[in-house]
CSV table of C-alpha atoms and ligand atoms in Angstrom, one decimal:
chain,number,residue,atom,x,y,z
A,1,UNK,CA,-5.8,-3.7,-30.9
A,2,UNK,CA,-9.4,-5.0,-30.5
A,3,UNK,CA,-10.1,-7.4,-27.6
A,4,UNK,CA,-13.1,-8.1,-25.4
A,5,UNK,CA,-11.7,-5.5,-23.0
A,6,UNK,CA,-11.4,-2.7,-25.5
A,7,UNK,CA,-15.0,-3.5,-26.6
A,8,UNK,CA,-16.3,-3.7,-23.0
A,9,UNK,CA,-14.8,-0.5,-21.9
A,10,UNK,CA,-14.8,1.5,-25.2
A,11,UNK,CA,-11.1,2.1,-25.2
A,12,UNK,CA,-8.4,2.0,-27.9
A,13,UNK,CA,-5.8,-0.2,-26.3
A,14,UNK,CA,-6.3,-3.2,-23.8
A,15,UNK,CA,-4.2,-1.5,-21.1
A,16,UNK,CA,-5.7,-0.4,-17.8
A,17,UNK,CA,-3.7,1.6,-15.3
A,18,UNK,CA,-3.4,0.3,-11.8
A,19,UNK,CA,-5.5,2.0,-9.0
A,20,UNK,CA,-2.4,2.9,-7.1
A,21,UNK,CA,-3.0,4.6,-3.7
A,22,UNK,CA,-1.8,8.3,-3.8
A,23,UNK,CA,-0.3,7.7,-7.2
A,24,UNK,CA,-3.3,7.2,-9.3
A,25,UNK,CA,-4.7,10.7,-9.0
A,26,UNK,CA,-6.6,12.7,-11.6
A,27,UNK,CA,-3.5,13.9,-13.7
A,28,UNK,CA,-2.4,10.3,-14.3
A,29,UNK,CA,-5.9,8.9,-14.9
A,30,UNK,CA,-6.7,11.5,-17.5
A,31,UNK,CA,-3.3,11.1,-19.2
A,32,UNK,CA,-3.8,7.3,-19.5
A,33,UNK,CA,-7.4,7.9,-20.8
A,34,UNK,CA,-6.2,10.5,-23.4
A,35,UNK,CA,-3.6,8.0,-24.5
A,36,UNK,CA,-6.2,5.3,-25.3
A,37,UNK,CA,-6.0,3.2,-22.2
A,38,UNK,CA,-8.4,3.0,-19.2
A,39,UNK,CA,-7.2,5.6,-16.7
A,40,UNK,CA,-8.2,5.0,-13.0
A,41,UNK,CA,-8.5,7.2,-10.0
A,42,UNK,CA,-7.3,5.2,-6.9
A,43,UNK,CA,-9.7,6.1,-4.1
A,44,UNK,CA,-7.4,4.3,-1.6
A,45,UNK,CA,-8.0,5.8,1.8
A,46,UNK,CA,-8.9,9.3,0.7
A,47,UNK,CA,-11.9,11.0,2.2
A,48,UNK,CA,-15.0,10.5,-0.1
A,49,UNK,CA,-15.4,14.2,-1.0
A,50,UNK,CA,-11.7,14.2,-2.1
A,51,UNK,CA,-12.6,11.3,-4.5
A,52,UNK,CA,-15.6,13.3,-5.9
A,53,UNK,CA,-13.3,16.2,-6.4
A,54,UNK,CA,-10.7,14.0,-8.2
A,55,UNK,CA,-13.4,12.6,-10.5
A,56,UNK,CA,-14.6,16.1,-11.4
A,57,UNK,CA,-11.0,17.4,-12.1
A,58,UNK,CA,-10.3,14.3,-14.3
A,59,UNK,CA,-13.5,15.1,-16.3
A,60,UNK,CA,-12.1,18.5,-17.1
A,61,UNK,CA,-8.9,17.0,-18.6
A,62,UNK,CA,-10.4,14.2,-20.6
A,63,UNK,CA,-13.6,13.2,-22.6
A,64,UNK,CA,-12.4,9.6,-22.8
A,65,UNK,CA,-13.7,6.9,-20.4
A,66,UNK,CA,-11.9,6.5,-17.0
A,67,UNK,CA,-12.7,4.6,-13.8
A,68,UNK,CA,-12.2,4.5,-10.1
A,69,UNK,CA,-10.5,1.9,-8.1
A,70,UNK,CA,-12.0,1.3,-4.6
A,71,UNK,CA,-9.8,-0.2,-2.0
A,72,UNK,CA,-12.1,-2.3,0.1
A,73,UNK,CA,-10.0,-2.0,3.4
A,74,UNK,CA,-11.0,1.7,3.4
A,75,UNK,CA,-13.5,2.3,6.2
A,76,UNK,CA,-15.2,4.9,3.9
A,77,UNK,CA,-15.6,2.3,1.0
A,78,UNK,CA,-19.4,2.5,1.4
A,79,UNK,CA,-19.5,6.1,0.7
A,80,UNK,CA,-17.0,6.0,-2.1
A,81,UNK,CA,-19.1,3.3,-3.7
A,82,UNK,CA,-22.1,5.6,-3.8
A,83,UNK,CA,-20.0,8.6,-5.0
A,84,UNK,CA,-19.0,6.8,-8.1
A,85,UNK,CA,-22.6,6.2,-9.1
A,86,UNK,CA,-23.5,9.8,-8.3
A,87,UNK,CA,-20.7,11.1,-10.5
A,88,UNK,CA,-21.7,8.9,-13.4
A,89,UNK,CA,-18.5,6.7,-13.4
A,90,UNK,CA,-18.9,3.8,-15.8
A,91,UNK,CA,-16.0,1.5,-14.7
A,92,UNK,CA,-15.0,0.5,-11.1
A,93,UNK,CA,-12.2,-1.8,-10.2
A,94,UNK,CA,-11.8,-3.0,-6.6
A,95,UNK,CA,-8.9,-4.2,-4.5
A,96,UNK,CA,-8.0,-5.8,-1.2
A,97,UNK,CA,-11.4,-7.5,-0.6
A,98,UNK,CA,-14.7,-8.7,-1.9
A,99,UNK,CA,-17.0,-6.1,-3.5
A,100,UNK,CA,-20.2,-8.3,-3.7
A,101,UNK,CA,-22.3,-6.0,-1.4
A,102,UNK,CA,-22.0,-3.1,-3.9
A,103,UNK,CA,-22.7,-5.1,-7.0
A,104,UNK,CA,-26.5,-4.6,-7.3
A,105,UNK,CA,-26.1,-0.9,-6.9
A,106,UNK,CA,-23.4,-0.6,-9.4
A,107,UNK,CA,-25.0,-2.9,-12.0
A,108,UNK,CA,-28.3,-0.9,-11.6
A,109,UNK,CA,-26.4,2.3,-12.4
A,110,UNK,CA,-24.8,0.6,-15.5
A,111,UNK,CA,-21.3,0.5,-13.9
A,112,UNK,CA,-18.9,-2.0,-15.4
A,113,UNK,CA,-17.4,-3.9,-12.4
A,114,UNK,CA,-13.9,-5.3,-12.5
A,115,UNK,CA,-12.7,-6.8,-9.3
A,116,UNK,CA,-9.0,-7.3,-8.8
A,117,UNK,CA,-8.4,-10.8,-7.4
A,118,UNK,CA,-5.4,-12.8,-6.4
A,119,UNK,CA,-7.0,-16.3,-6.5
A,120,UNK,CA,-9.2,-18.5,-8.6
A,121,UNK,CA,-11.7,-18.9,-5.8
A,122,UNK,CA,-12.5,-15.1,-5.6
A,123,UNK,CA,-12.6,-14.9,-9.4
A,124,UNK,CA,-15.3,-17.5,-9.5
A,125,UNK,CA,-17.3,-15.8,-6.7
A,126,UNK,CA,-17.0,-12.5,-8.6
A,127,UNK,CA,-18.2,-13.9,-11.8
A,128,UNK,CA,-21.3,-15.4,-10.0
A,129,UNK,CA,-21.8,-12.1,-8.3
A,130,UNK,CA,-22.1,-10.3,-11.7
A,131,UNK,CA,-18.6,-9.0,-12.5
A,132,UNK,CA,-18.1,-7.8,-16.1
A,133,UNK,CA,-14.4,-8.8,-16.1
A,134,UNK,CA,-11.6,-9.8,-13.6
A,135,UNK,CA,-8.2,-8.5,-13.0
A,136,UNK,CA,-6.0,-11.5,-12.1
A,137,UNK,CA,-3.1,-10.0,-10.1
A,138,UNK,CA,0.1,-12.0,-9.5
A,139,UNK,CA,2.4,-11.6,-6.5
A,140,UNK,CA,4.9,-9.8,-8.8
A,141,UNK,CA,2.8,-6.7,-8.3
A,142,UNK,CA,3.5,-3.8,-6.1
A,143,UNK,CA,1.3,-3.0,-3.1
A,144,UNK,CA,-1.0,-5.5,-1.5
A,145,UNK,CA,-0.6,-8.9,-3.0
A,146,UNK,CA,-1.7,-12.5,-2.9
A,147,UNK,CA,0.7,-15.4,-3.1
A,148,UNK,CA,0.4,-16.8,-6.7
A,149,UNK,CA,2.6,-15.5,-9.6
A,150,UNK,CA,1.0,-14.0,-12.7
A,151,UNK,CA,2.3,-16.8,-14.9
A,152,UNK,CA,0.5,-19.4,-12.7
A,153,UNK,CA,-2.6,-17.4,-11.8
A,154,UNK,CA,-3.8,-16.0,-15.1
A,155,UNK,CA,-4.3,-19.2,-17.1
A,156,UNK,CA,-6.0,-20.8,-14.1
A,157,UNK,CA,-8.4,-17.9,-13.8
A,158,UNK,CA,-8.9,-17.9,-17.6
A,159,UNK,CA,-10.0,-21.5,-17.3
A,160,UNK,CA,-12.3,-20.9,-14.3
A,161,UNK,CA,-14.4,-18.1,-15.6
A,162,UNK,CA,-16.2,-17.1,-18.8
A,163,UNK,CA,-15.9,-13.3,-18.4
A,164,UNK,CA,-12.7,-11.5,-19.9
A,165,UNK,CA,-9.6,-11.6,-17.7
A,166,UNK,CA,-7.0,-8.8,-17.4
A,167,UNK,CA,-3.5,-9.9,-16.4
A,168,UNK,CA,-1.6,-7.9,-13.8
A,169,UNK,CA,1.7,-8.2,-11.9
A,170,UNK,CA,5.1,-8.1,-13.7
A,171,UNK,CA,4.0,-6.4,-16.9
A,172,UNK,CA,5.8,-3.3,-18.1
A,173,UNK,CA,6.5,-3.7,-21.8
A,174,UNK,CA,5.1,-5.2,-25.0
A,175,UNK,CA,6.7,-8.6,-24.3
A,176,UNK,CA,4.7,-8.8,-21.0
A,177,UNK,CA,1.5,-7.8,-22.8
A,178,UNK,CA,2.0,-10.4,-25.6
A,179,UNK,CA,2.8,-13.1,-22.9
A,180,UNK,CA,-0.4,-12.2,-21.0
A,181,UNK,CA,-2.4,-12.5,-24.2
A,182,UNK,CA,-0.8,-16.0,-24.8
A,183,UNK,CA,-2.0,-16.9,-21.3
A,184,UNK,CA,-5.6,-16.1,-22.4
A,185,UNK,CA,-5.9,-12.6,-21.0
A,186,UNK,CA,-7.9,-9.9,-22.9
A,187,UNK,CA,-6.0,-7.0,-21.5
A,188,UNK,CA,-3.4,-6.1,-19.0
A,189,UNK,CA,-3.2,-3.8,-15.9
A,190,UNK,CA,0.0,-1.8,-15.5
A,191,UNK,CA,1.0,0.0,-12.4
A,192,UNK,CA,4.8,0.3,-11.8
A,193,UNK,CA,5.7,1.7,-15.2
A,194,UNK,CA,3.0,4.5,-14.8
A,195,UNK,CA,4.5,5.5,-11.4
A,196,UNK,CA,7.3,7.2,-13.4
A,197,UNK,CA,5.0,8.7,-16.1
A,198,UNK,CA,5.7,12.4,-16.8
A,199,UNK,CA,2.1,13.0,-15.8
A,200,UNK,CA,2.4,11.2,-12.5
A,201,UNK,CA,2.6,13.6,-9.5
A,202,UNK,CA,4.9,11.1,-7.6
A,203,UNK,CA,7.9,12.8,-6.1
A,204,UNK,CA,11.1,12.7,-8.3
A,205,UNK,CA,12.9,10.9,-5.5
A,206,UNK,CA,10.4,8.1,-5.5
A,207,UNK,CA,10.5,7.9,-9.4
A,208,UNK,CA,14.3,7.7,-9.2
A,209,UNK,CA,14.1,4.7,-6.8
A,210,UNK,CA,11.9,3.0,-9.3
A,211,UNK,CA,14.1,3.8,-12.3
A,212,UNK,CA,17.2,2.6,-10.4
A,213,UNK,CA,15.6,-0.5,-9.0
A,214,UNK,CA,16.9,-3.9,-9.9
A,215,UNK,CA,15.1,-7.2,-10.2
A,216,UNK,CA,15.8,-8.1,-6.6
A,217,UNK,CA,15.2,-4.8,-5.0
A,218,UNK,CA,11.6,-5.3,-3.7
A,219,UNK,CA,10.6,-6.7,-0.3
A,220,UNK,CA,7.3,-8.1,1.0
A,221,UNK,CA,6.3,-6.6,4.4
A,222,UNK,CA,3.3,-7.6,6.3
A,223,UNK,CA,3.2,-11.3,5.9
A,224,UNK,CA,2.5,-11.7,9.6
A,225,UNK,CA,-0.4,-9.3,9.5
A,226,UNK,CA,-2.3,-10.9,6.7
A,227,UNK,CA,-1.7,-7.8,4.5
A,228,UNK,CA,1.5,-8.5,2.5
A,229,UNK,CA,2.7,-5.4,0.7
A,230,UNK,CA,5.5,-5.4,-2.0
A,231,UNK,CA,7.7,-2.3,-1.9
A,232,UNK,CA,11.3,-1.3,-2.7
A,233,UNK,CA,13.7,-2.1,0.0
A,234,UNK,CA,14.8,0.8,2.3
A,235,UNK,CA,15.3,1.7,5.9
A,236,UNK,CA,11.4,1.3,6.5
A,237,UNK,CA,11.3,-2.2,5.1
A,238,UNK,CA,14.4,-3.2,7.1
A,239,UNK,CA,12.8,-1.9,10.3
A,240,UNK,CA,9.5,-3.4,9.5
A,241,UNK,CA,10.9,-6.9,8.7
A,242,UNK,CA,13.0,-6.8,11.8
A,243,UNK,CA,10.0,-6.0,14.0
A,244,UNK,CA,8.0,-8.7,12.2
A,245,UNK,CA,10.7,-11.3,13.0
A,246,UNK,CA,10.7,-10.2,16.6
A,247,UNK,CA,6.9,-10.9,16.8
A,248,UNK,CA,5.8,-7.2,17.0
A,249,UNK,CA,2.1,-6.6,17.4
A,250,UNK,CA,-0.2,-5.5,14.6
A,251,UNK,CA,-0.4,-2.0,16.3
A,252,UNK,CA,3.3,-1.6,16.4
A,253,UNK,CA,3.7,-2.4,12.7
A,254,UNK,CA,0.8,-0.2,11.8
A,255,UNK,CA,2.3,2.6,13.7
A,256,UNK,CA,5.5,2.3,11.7
A,257,UNK,CA,3.6,2.6,8.4
A,258,UNK,CA,1.1,5.2,9.4
A,259,UNK,CA,1.1,7.8,6.6
A,260,UNK,CA,4.3,6.2,5.0
A,261,UNK,CA,2.9,6.0,1.5
A,262,UNK,CA,2.1,9.7,1.6
A,263,UNK,CA,5.6,10.3,2.9
A,264,UNK,CA,7.1,8.6,-0.2
A,265,UNK,CA,4.7,9.9,-2.9
A,266,UNK,CA,4.2,13.6,-1.8
A,267,UNK,CA,7.3,14.3,0.4
A,268,UNK,CA,9.7,12.1,-1.5
A,269,UNK,CA,11.0,10.5,1.7
A,270,UNK,CA,12.6,7.4,0.2
A,271,UNK,CA,14.2,6.4,3.6
A,272,UNK,CA,11.1,6.2,5.9
A,273,UNK,CA,8.4,6.1,3.2
A,274,UNK,CA,6.6,3.2,1.6
A,275,UNK,CA,7.9,2.8,-2.0
A,276,UNK,CA,5.3,0.5,-3.4
A,277,UNK,CA,6.5,-1.0,-6.7
A,278,UNK,CA,6.4,-4.4,-8.5
A,279,UNK,CA,9.2,-6.8,-9.3
A,280,UNK,CA,9.2,-5.4,-12.9
A,281,UNK,CA,10.6,-2.1,-11.6
A,282,UNK,CA,14.0,-3.4,-12.8
A,283,UNK,CA,12.7,-3.1,-16.4
A,284,UNK,CA,11.5,0.5,-15.9
A,285,UNK,CA,14.3,2.7,-17.1
A,286,UNK,CA,13.0,6.1,-17.9
A,287,UNK,CA,10.3,8.7,-17.4
A,288,UNK,CA,8.0,9.1,-20.5
A,289,UNK,CA,4.6,10.4,-21.1
A,290,UNK,CA,1.7,8.0,-20.8
A,291,UNK,CA,1.2,8.2,-24.6
A,292,UNK,CA,4.9,7.3,-25.3
A,293,UNK,CA,4.6,4.4,-22.9
A,294,UNK,CA,1.4,3.0,-24.3
A,295,UNK,CA,2.4,3.4,-27.9
A,296,UNK,CA,5.8,1.8,-27.4
A,297,UNK,CA,4.3,-1.1,-25.5
A,298,UNK,CA,1.5,-1.7,-28.0
A,299,UNK,CA,3.9,-1.5,-30.9
A,300,UNK,CA,6.1,-4.2,-29.3
A,301,UNK,CA,3.1,-6.4,-28.4
A,302,UNK,CA,1.6,-6.2,-31.8
A,303,UNK,CA,4.8,-7.1,-33.5
A,304,UNK,CA,5.2,-10.1,-31.2
A,305,UNK,CA,1.7,-11.3,-31.6
A,306,UNK,CA,1.6,-11.0,-35.4
A,307,UNK,CA,4.9,-12.6,-36.2
B,401,TUI,O1,-5.4,-4.1,-3.6
B,401,TUI,C1,-4.5,-4.3,-4.3
B,401,TUI,N1,-3.3,-3.6,-4.1
B,401,TUI,C2,-3.2,-2.6,-3.1
B,401,TUI,S1,-4.3,-2.1,-2.0
B,401,TUI,C3,-3.2,-1.1,-1.3
B,401,TUI,S2,-3.6,-0.1,0.0
B,401,TUI,C4,-3.0,-1.2,1.3
B,401,TUI,N2,-2.0,-0.7,2.0
B,401,TUI,C5,-1.5,-1.5,3.0
B,401,TUI,C6,-2.1,-2.6,3.4
B,401,TUI,C7,-3.2,-3.1,2.7
B,401,TUI,C8,-3.6,-2.4,1.6
B,401,TUI,C9,-2.0,-1.2,-1.9
B,401,TUI,N3,-2.0,-2.0,-2.9
B,401,TUI,N4,-4.4,-5.2,-5.3
B,401,TUI,C10,-5.6,-6.0,-5.5
B,401,TUI,C11,-5.5,-7.2,-4.6
B,401,TUI,N5,-6.5,-7.7,-3.9
B,401,TUI,N6,-4.4,-7.9,-4.3
B,401,TUI,C12,-4.8,-8.9,-3.4
B,401,TUI,C13,-6.1,-8.7,-3.2
B,401,TUI,C14,-7.0,-9.5,-2.4
B,401,TUI,C15,-6.6,-10.1,-1.3
B,401,TUI,C16,-7.4,-10.7,-0.4
B,401,TUI,C17,-8.4,-9.5,-2.7
B,401,TUI,C18,-9.2,-10.2,-1.9
B,401,TUI,C19,-8.8,-10.8,-0.8
B,401,TUI,O2,-9.6,-11.5,0.1
B,401,TUI,C20,-10.9,-11.6,-0.3
B,401,TUI,C21,-11.9,-11.5,0.8
B,401,TUI,O3,-12.9,-12.2,0.8
B,401,TUI,O4,-11.7,-10.6,1.7
């Protein structure tokens, strides 16, 4: 399937993998790249030299293009922004903030910049700042979210900018991809389904929680701190929401979640860990290779779009 996004990025299918903290490491990024999508290494809060190492390891596993997602709340974001240039990365996506201050450096190095946004306002700002495309991410997504749904956000962003738009949030099969295209998107970003990919290093207990999740099993914590995060309900979310209701301080809440994503992804602690996943987890039923997932989704999408 050729779209403005496959052309821009030199990939076979208009699917980009979410830059998920801890989850999007080099095995997953390389597997998605090898399957014809855009794989991403999620720099998240990793130390800069770990990100460099991840990039080098991904290069050993694939000759296809892959990118790096930079989480802008990371205090090391400045350093990571430079490392992607030094390592010759050609695509960067960003999350949880405004990447304008890195734009000149990235554009000068020929990096394609694709900010992830949750609002029309930031999408317009990013286009003016020189972004090559935009990911419009709805509140169905896992992780840090805005407040507008994908269905409402995508067409409004499409109308507001001239650069290609990639839809994200609530997409995990060919129906979602076809629907996103109907809203005017030129591609999709998929996170939750790739959490359970065979090549994903996520602990089997976390994968099982995603596979078993139903439509109503996610919860949004952190509304009171200004950093809402969607994750699967467990003891951690119950405690967090109780504390929030009682008016707990930012520090108390931060303390509760310190290292909690690592606990879930690496240790498989599904009780106290943060199980980030989108509302579409209810649709994700089995572990497959990235190639199986991508071929299945594209087959479904093409059949729907051509009928
Ligand atoms: O960034 C994401 N998803 C994420 S980041 C992340 S790590 C994290 N963990 C706990 C708390 C906070 C972050 C886990 N998942 N998606 C892209 C995204 N960006 N969603 C929403 C936004 C966003 C929100 C506000 C972008 C910009 C913004 O404000 C713009 C500004 O000017 O600061």
